[in-house]
Short mmCIF file of C-alpha atoms in Angstrom, two decimals:
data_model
loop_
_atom_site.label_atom_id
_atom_site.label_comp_id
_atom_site.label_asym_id
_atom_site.label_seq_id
_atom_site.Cartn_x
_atom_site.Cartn_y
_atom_site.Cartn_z
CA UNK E 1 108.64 93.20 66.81
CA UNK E 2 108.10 96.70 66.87
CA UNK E 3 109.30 98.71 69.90
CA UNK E 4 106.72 100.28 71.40
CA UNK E 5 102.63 100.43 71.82
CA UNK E 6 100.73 103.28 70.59
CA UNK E 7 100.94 104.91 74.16
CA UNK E 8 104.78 104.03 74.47
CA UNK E 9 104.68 100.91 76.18
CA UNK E 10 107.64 98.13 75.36
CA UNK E 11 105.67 95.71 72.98
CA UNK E 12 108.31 92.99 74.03
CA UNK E 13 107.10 93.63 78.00
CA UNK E 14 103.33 93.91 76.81
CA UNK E 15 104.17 90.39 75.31
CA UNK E 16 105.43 89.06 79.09
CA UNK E 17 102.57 90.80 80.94
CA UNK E 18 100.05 88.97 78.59
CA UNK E 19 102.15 86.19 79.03
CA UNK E 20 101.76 86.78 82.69
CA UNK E 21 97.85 87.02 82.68
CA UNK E 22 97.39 83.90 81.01
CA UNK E 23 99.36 82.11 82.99
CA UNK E 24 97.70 83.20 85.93
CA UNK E 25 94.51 82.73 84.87
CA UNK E 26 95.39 79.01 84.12
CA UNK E 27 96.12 78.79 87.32
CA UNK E 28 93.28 80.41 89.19
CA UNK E 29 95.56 82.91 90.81
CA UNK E 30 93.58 85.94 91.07
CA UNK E 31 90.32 87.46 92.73
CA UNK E 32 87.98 90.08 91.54
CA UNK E 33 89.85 93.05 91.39
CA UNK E 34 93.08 90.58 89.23
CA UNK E 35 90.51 89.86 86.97
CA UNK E 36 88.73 93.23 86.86
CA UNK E 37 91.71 94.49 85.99
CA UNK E 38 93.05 92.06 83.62
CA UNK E 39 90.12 92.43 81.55
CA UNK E 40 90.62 95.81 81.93
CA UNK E 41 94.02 95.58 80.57
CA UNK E 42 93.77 93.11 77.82
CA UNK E 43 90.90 95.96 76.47
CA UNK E 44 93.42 98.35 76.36
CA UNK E 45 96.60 96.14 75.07
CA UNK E 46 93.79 95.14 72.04
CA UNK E 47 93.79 98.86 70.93
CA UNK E 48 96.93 100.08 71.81
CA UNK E 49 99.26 97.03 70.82
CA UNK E 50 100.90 97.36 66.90
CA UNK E 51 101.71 94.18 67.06
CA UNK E 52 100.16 91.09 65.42
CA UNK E 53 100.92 88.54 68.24
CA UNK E 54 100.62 91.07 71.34
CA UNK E 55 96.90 91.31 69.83
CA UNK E 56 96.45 88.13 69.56
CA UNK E 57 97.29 87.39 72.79
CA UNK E 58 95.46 90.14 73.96
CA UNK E 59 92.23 88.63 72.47
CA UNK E 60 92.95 85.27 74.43
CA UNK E 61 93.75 87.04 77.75
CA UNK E 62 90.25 88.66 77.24
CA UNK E 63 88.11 85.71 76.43
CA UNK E 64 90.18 83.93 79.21
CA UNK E 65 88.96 86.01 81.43
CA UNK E 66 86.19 87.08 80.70
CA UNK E 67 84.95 83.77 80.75
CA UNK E 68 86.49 83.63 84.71
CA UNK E 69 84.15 86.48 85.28
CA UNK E 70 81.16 84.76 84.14
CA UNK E 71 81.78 81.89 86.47
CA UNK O 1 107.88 81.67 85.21
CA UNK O 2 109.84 84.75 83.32
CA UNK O 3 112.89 87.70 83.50
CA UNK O 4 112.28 91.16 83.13
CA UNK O 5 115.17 93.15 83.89
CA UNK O 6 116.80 94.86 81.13
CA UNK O 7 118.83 97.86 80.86
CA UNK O 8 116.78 100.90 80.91
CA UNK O 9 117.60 104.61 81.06
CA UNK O 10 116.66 106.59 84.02
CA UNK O 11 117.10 110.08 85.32
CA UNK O 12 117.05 110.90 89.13
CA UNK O 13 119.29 112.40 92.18
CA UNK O 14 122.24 111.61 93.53
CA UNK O 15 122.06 109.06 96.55
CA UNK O 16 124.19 106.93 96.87
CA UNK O 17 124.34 103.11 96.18
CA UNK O 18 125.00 102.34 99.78
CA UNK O 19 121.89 101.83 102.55
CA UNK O 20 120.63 105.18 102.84
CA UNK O 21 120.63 106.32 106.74
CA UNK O 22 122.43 104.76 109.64
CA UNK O 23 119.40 104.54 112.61
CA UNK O 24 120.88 103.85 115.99
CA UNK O 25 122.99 100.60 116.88
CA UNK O 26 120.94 97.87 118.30
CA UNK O 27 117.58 99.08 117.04
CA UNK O 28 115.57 96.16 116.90
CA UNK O 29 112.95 95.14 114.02
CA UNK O 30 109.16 94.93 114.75
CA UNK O 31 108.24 93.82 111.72
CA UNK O 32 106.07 90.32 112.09
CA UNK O 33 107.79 88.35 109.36
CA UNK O 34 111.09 88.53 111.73
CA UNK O 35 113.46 89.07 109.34
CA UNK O 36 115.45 92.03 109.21
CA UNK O 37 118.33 91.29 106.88
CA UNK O 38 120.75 90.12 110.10
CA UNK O 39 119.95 93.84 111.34
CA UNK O 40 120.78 95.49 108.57
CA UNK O 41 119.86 99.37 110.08
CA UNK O 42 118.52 100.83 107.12
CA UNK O 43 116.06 97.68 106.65
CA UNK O 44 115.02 97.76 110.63
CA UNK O 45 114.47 101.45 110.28
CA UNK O 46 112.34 101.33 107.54
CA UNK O 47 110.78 98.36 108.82
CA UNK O 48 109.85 100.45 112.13
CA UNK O 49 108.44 103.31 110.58
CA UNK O 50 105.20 104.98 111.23
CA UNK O 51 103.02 105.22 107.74
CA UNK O 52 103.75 108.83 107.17
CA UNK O 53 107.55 108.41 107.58
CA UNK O 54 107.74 105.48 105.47
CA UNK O 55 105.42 107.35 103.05
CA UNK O 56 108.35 110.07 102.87
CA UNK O 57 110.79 108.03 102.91
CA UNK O 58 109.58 106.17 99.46
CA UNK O 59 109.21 109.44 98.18
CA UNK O 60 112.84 110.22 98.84
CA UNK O 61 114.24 107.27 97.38
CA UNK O 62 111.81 108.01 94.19
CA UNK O 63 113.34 111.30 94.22
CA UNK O 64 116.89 110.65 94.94
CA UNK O 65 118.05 107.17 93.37
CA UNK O 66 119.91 107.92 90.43
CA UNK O 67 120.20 104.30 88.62
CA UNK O 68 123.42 105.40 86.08
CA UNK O 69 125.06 106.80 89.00
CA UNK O 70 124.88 103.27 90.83
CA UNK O 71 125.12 101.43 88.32
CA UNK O 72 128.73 103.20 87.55
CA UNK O 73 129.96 103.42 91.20
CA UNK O 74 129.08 100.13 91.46
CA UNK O 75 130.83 98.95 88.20
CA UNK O 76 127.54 97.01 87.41
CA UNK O 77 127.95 95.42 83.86
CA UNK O 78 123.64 95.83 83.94
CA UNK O 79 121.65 98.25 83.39
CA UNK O 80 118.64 98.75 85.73
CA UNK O 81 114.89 98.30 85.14
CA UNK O 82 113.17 101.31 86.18
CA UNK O 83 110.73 100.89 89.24
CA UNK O 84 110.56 101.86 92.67
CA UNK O 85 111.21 98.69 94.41
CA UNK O 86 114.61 98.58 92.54
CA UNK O 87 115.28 101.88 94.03
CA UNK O 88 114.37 101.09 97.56
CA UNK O 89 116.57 97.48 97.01
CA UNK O 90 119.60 99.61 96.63
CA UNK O 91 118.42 102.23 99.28
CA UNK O 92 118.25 99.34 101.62
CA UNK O 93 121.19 97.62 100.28
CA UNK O 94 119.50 94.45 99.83
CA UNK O 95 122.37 93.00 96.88
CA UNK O 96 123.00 89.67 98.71
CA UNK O 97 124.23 87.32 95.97
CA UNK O 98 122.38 83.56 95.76
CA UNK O 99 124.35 80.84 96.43
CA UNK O 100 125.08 78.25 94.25
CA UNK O 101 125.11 74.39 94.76
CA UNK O 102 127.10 71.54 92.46
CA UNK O 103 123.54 69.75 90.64
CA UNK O 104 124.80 66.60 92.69
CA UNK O 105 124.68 69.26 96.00
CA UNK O 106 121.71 71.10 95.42
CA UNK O 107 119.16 67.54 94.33
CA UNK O 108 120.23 66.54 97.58
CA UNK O 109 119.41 69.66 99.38
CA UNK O 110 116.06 69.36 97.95
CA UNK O 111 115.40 65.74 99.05
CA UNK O 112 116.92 66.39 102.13
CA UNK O 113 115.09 69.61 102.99
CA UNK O 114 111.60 68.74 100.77
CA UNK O 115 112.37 71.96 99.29
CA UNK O 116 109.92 72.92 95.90
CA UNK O 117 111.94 73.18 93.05
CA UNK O 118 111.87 76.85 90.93
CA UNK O 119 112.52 77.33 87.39
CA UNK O 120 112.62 81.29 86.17
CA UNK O 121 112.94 81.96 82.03
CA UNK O 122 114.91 84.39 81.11
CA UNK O 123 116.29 85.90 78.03
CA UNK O 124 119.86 84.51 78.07
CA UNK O 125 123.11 83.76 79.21
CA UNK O 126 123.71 87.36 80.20
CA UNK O 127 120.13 87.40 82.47
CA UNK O 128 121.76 84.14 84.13
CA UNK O 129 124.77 86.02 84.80
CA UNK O 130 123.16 88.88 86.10
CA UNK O 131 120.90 87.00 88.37
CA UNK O 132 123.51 85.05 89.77
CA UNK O 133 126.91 87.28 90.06
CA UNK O 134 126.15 90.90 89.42
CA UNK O 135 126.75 93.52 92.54
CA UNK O 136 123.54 94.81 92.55
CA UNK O 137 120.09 92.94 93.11
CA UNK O 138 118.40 93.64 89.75
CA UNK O 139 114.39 93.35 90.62
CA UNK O 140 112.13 92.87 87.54
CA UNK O 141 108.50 93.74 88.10
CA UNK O 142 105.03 91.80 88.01
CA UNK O 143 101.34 91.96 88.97
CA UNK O 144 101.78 90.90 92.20
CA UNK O 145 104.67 92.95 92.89
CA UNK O 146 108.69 93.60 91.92
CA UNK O 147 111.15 91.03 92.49
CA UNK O 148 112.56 87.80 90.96
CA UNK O 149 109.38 85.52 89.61
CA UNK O 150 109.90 81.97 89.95
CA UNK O 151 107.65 79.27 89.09
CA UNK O 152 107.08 75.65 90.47
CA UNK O 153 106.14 74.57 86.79
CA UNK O 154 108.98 74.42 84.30
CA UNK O 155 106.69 74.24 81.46
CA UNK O 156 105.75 77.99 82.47
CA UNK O 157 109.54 78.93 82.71
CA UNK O 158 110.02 78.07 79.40
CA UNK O 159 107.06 79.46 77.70
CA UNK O 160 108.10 82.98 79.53
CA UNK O 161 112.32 81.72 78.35
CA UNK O 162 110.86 81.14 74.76
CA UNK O 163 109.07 84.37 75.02
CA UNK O 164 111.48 86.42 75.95
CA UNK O 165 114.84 85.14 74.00
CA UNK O 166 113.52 82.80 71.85
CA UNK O 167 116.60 80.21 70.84
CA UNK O 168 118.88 81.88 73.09
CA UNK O 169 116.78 81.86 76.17
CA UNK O 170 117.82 79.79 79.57
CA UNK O 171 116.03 78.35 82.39
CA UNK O 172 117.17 79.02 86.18
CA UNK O 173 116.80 76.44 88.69
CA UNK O 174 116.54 77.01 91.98
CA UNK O 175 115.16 76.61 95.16
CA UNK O 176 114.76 78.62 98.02
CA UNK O 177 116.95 78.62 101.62
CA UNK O 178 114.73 77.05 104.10
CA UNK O 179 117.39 78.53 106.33
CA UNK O 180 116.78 82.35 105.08
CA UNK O 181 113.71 82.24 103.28
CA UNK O 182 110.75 84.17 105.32
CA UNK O 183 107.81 83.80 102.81
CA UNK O 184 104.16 85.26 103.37
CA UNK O 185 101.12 84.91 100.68
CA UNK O 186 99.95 87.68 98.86
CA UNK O 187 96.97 87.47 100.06
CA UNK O 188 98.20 88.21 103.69
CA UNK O 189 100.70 90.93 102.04
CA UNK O 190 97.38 92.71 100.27
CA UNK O 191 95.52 92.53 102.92
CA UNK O 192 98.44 94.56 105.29
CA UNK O 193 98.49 96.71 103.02
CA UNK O 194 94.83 98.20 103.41
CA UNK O 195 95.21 98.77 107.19
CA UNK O 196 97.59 101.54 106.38
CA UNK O 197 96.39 105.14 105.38
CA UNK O 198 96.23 106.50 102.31
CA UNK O 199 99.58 108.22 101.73
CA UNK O 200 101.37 105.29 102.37
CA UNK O 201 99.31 103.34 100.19
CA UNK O 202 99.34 105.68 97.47
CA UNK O 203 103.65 105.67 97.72
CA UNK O 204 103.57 101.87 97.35
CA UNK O 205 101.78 101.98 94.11
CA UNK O 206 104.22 104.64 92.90
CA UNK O 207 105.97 102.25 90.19
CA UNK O 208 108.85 104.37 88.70
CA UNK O 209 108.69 105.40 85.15
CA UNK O 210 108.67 101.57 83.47
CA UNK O 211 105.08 101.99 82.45
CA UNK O 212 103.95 99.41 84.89
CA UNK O 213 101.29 102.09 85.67
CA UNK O 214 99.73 101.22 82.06
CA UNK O 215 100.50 97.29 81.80
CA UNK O 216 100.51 94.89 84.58
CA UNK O 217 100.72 97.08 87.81
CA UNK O 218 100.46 96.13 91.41
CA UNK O 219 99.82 97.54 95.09
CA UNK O 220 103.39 97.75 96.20
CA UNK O 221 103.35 93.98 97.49
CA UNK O 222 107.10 93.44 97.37
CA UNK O 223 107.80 97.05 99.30
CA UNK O 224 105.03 96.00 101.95
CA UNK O 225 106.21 92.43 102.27
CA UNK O 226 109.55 94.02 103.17
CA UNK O 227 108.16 96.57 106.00
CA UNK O 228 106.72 93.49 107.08
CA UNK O 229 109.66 91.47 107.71
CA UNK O 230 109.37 89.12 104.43
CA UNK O 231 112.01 88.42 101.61
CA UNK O 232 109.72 86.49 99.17
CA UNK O 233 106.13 86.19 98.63
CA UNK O 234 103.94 83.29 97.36
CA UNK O 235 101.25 83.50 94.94
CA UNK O 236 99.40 80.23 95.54
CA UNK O 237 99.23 77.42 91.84
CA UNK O 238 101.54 80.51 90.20
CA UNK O 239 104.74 82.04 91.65
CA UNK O 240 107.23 82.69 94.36
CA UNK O 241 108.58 85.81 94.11
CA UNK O 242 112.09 86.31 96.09
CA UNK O 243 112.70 89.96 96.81
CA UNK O 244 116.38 89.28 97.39
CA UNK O 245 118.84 86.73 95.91
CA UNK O 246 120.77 85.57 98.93
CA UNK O 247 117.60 83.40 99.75
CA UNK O 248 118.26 81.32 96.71
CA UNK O 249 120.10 78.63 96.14
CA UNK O 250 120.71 77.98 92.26
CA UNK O 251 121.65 74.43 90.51
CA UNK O 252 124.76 74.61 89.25
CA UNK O 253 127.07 71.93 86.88
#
């Protein structure tokens, strides 16, 4: 896995805070401005991630939630 | 529910490992949560303080905690993860080590007690160790705050164990000491943390230089929960979060 995101972040701790979201969207922990910014996040991690899996995960955190929003 | 905690470099002063100022003997905590580390001064004193002094005082410990340098006075075999919380940890002194219980010792404990039973993932035998016997209290951090995240579900320990040490990756069970433990919801802790002004809130969020500005930042929960007289913090269906170790009690052989 490569070391870092495009802005420097630690791809291996992007993978654990995607981890992270998803997990707590599974469990309905969060309110408005969780999700706000989880979306906002996963947005981000989509374009700035080098990393195969990280964007893949991304892409689930995002659909994840926003389909929570929509609820 | 997972371990972040790895060596990282950081820059920084020169305070020392040990609690930071000595307040006056006797000096009583007001925090609600009533616990005050068995009156540990520098705890009650920060505990105490009005918004603007605590506000400072965050800033000071941003300022002055140099990680090496503790980690070498300290002979710590780890190396720190950079954020704020960890600094104010070793500010505060708050490097209690968990205790832990024979399997046949601790199952009981949990019947006995109706404790919940916590399972963390971590990388490996070394995060165990660290966790469990190193001098200093090594936070990792989280979106709803710094600290050590358990969860009640093992099945989400291991995905966060497989995650982040693949084949080599361990599971920590544990449960908290009903005798110690002084939880409060995040909810309650978020909440607290908008009746104070601005500069204090703004020193909360200040998360060190891990990057947990761009990925997966928080408020400052596990800094306010402290003030407020609280060693762990709940997130309701998804974690608990103990801020120190000596509240845990860890299954052993």
């Amino acid at each position: 896995m490569a070391t870092k995101t495009k802005s420097g972040f630690d791809e291996k701790r992007l993978s654990l805070v995607l981890l992270d979201y998803q997990m707590l969207l599974k469990a309905g922990a969060y309110d408005k401005e969780t999700l706000d910014k989880i979306i906002r996040e996963s947005k981000k991690a989509i374009e700035d991630t080098t990393v195969q899996s990280n964007k893949d995960a991304a892409r689930r955190v995002l659909d994840m939630a926003t389909e929570a929003a929509a609820k | 529910m997972g371990g972040r905690g790895g060596a990282s470099k950081v820059g920084g002063g020169g305070a020392k490992p040990q609690q930071a100022q000595q307040p006056q003997p006797q000096q009583k905590s007001n925090a609600p949560g009533g616990w005050d580390d068995n009156g540990n001064p520098a705890l009650v004193k920060y505990q105490n303080q009005t918004d603007d002094k605590t506000a400072n005082f965050l800033a000071k410990v941003h300022r002055d905690t140099d990680l090496n340098q503790i980690q070498k006075q300290t002979n710590d075999p780890y190396g720190f993860y950079d954020n704020d919380f960890q600094r104010l940890v070793l500010q505060l002194g708050l490097n209690g080590k968990p205790q832990t219980m024979s399997a046949k010792q601790f199952d009981a404990y949990v019947k006995n007690n109706r404790s919940e039973v916590l399972y963390r993932g971590v990388s490996g035998q070394d995060a165990v160790d660290r966790f469990n016997n190193s001098p200093n209290n090594h936070t990792g951090n989280g979106v709803y705050g710094e600290g050590h995240y358990f969860s009640p579900d093992k099945s989400t320990a291991q995905q966060y164990a497989r995650m982040a040490g693949g084949s080599k990756s361990k599971i920590i069970t544990a449960t908290l000491d009903k005798s110690k433990a002084r939880v409060v919801d995040v909810n309650t802790v978020r909440a607290e943390i908008q009746k104070h002004n601005s500069r204090l809130r703004a020193s909360l969020r200040n998360a060190g230089s891990a990057g947990t500005r761009s990925y997966g930042s928080n408020k400052g929960e596990a800094q306010m929960a402290l003030k407020m007289g609280y060693n762990a913090i709940n997130v309701p269906g998804f974690a608990v979060i103990p801020l120190v170790r000596d509240i845990v009690i860890v299954r052993g052989k």
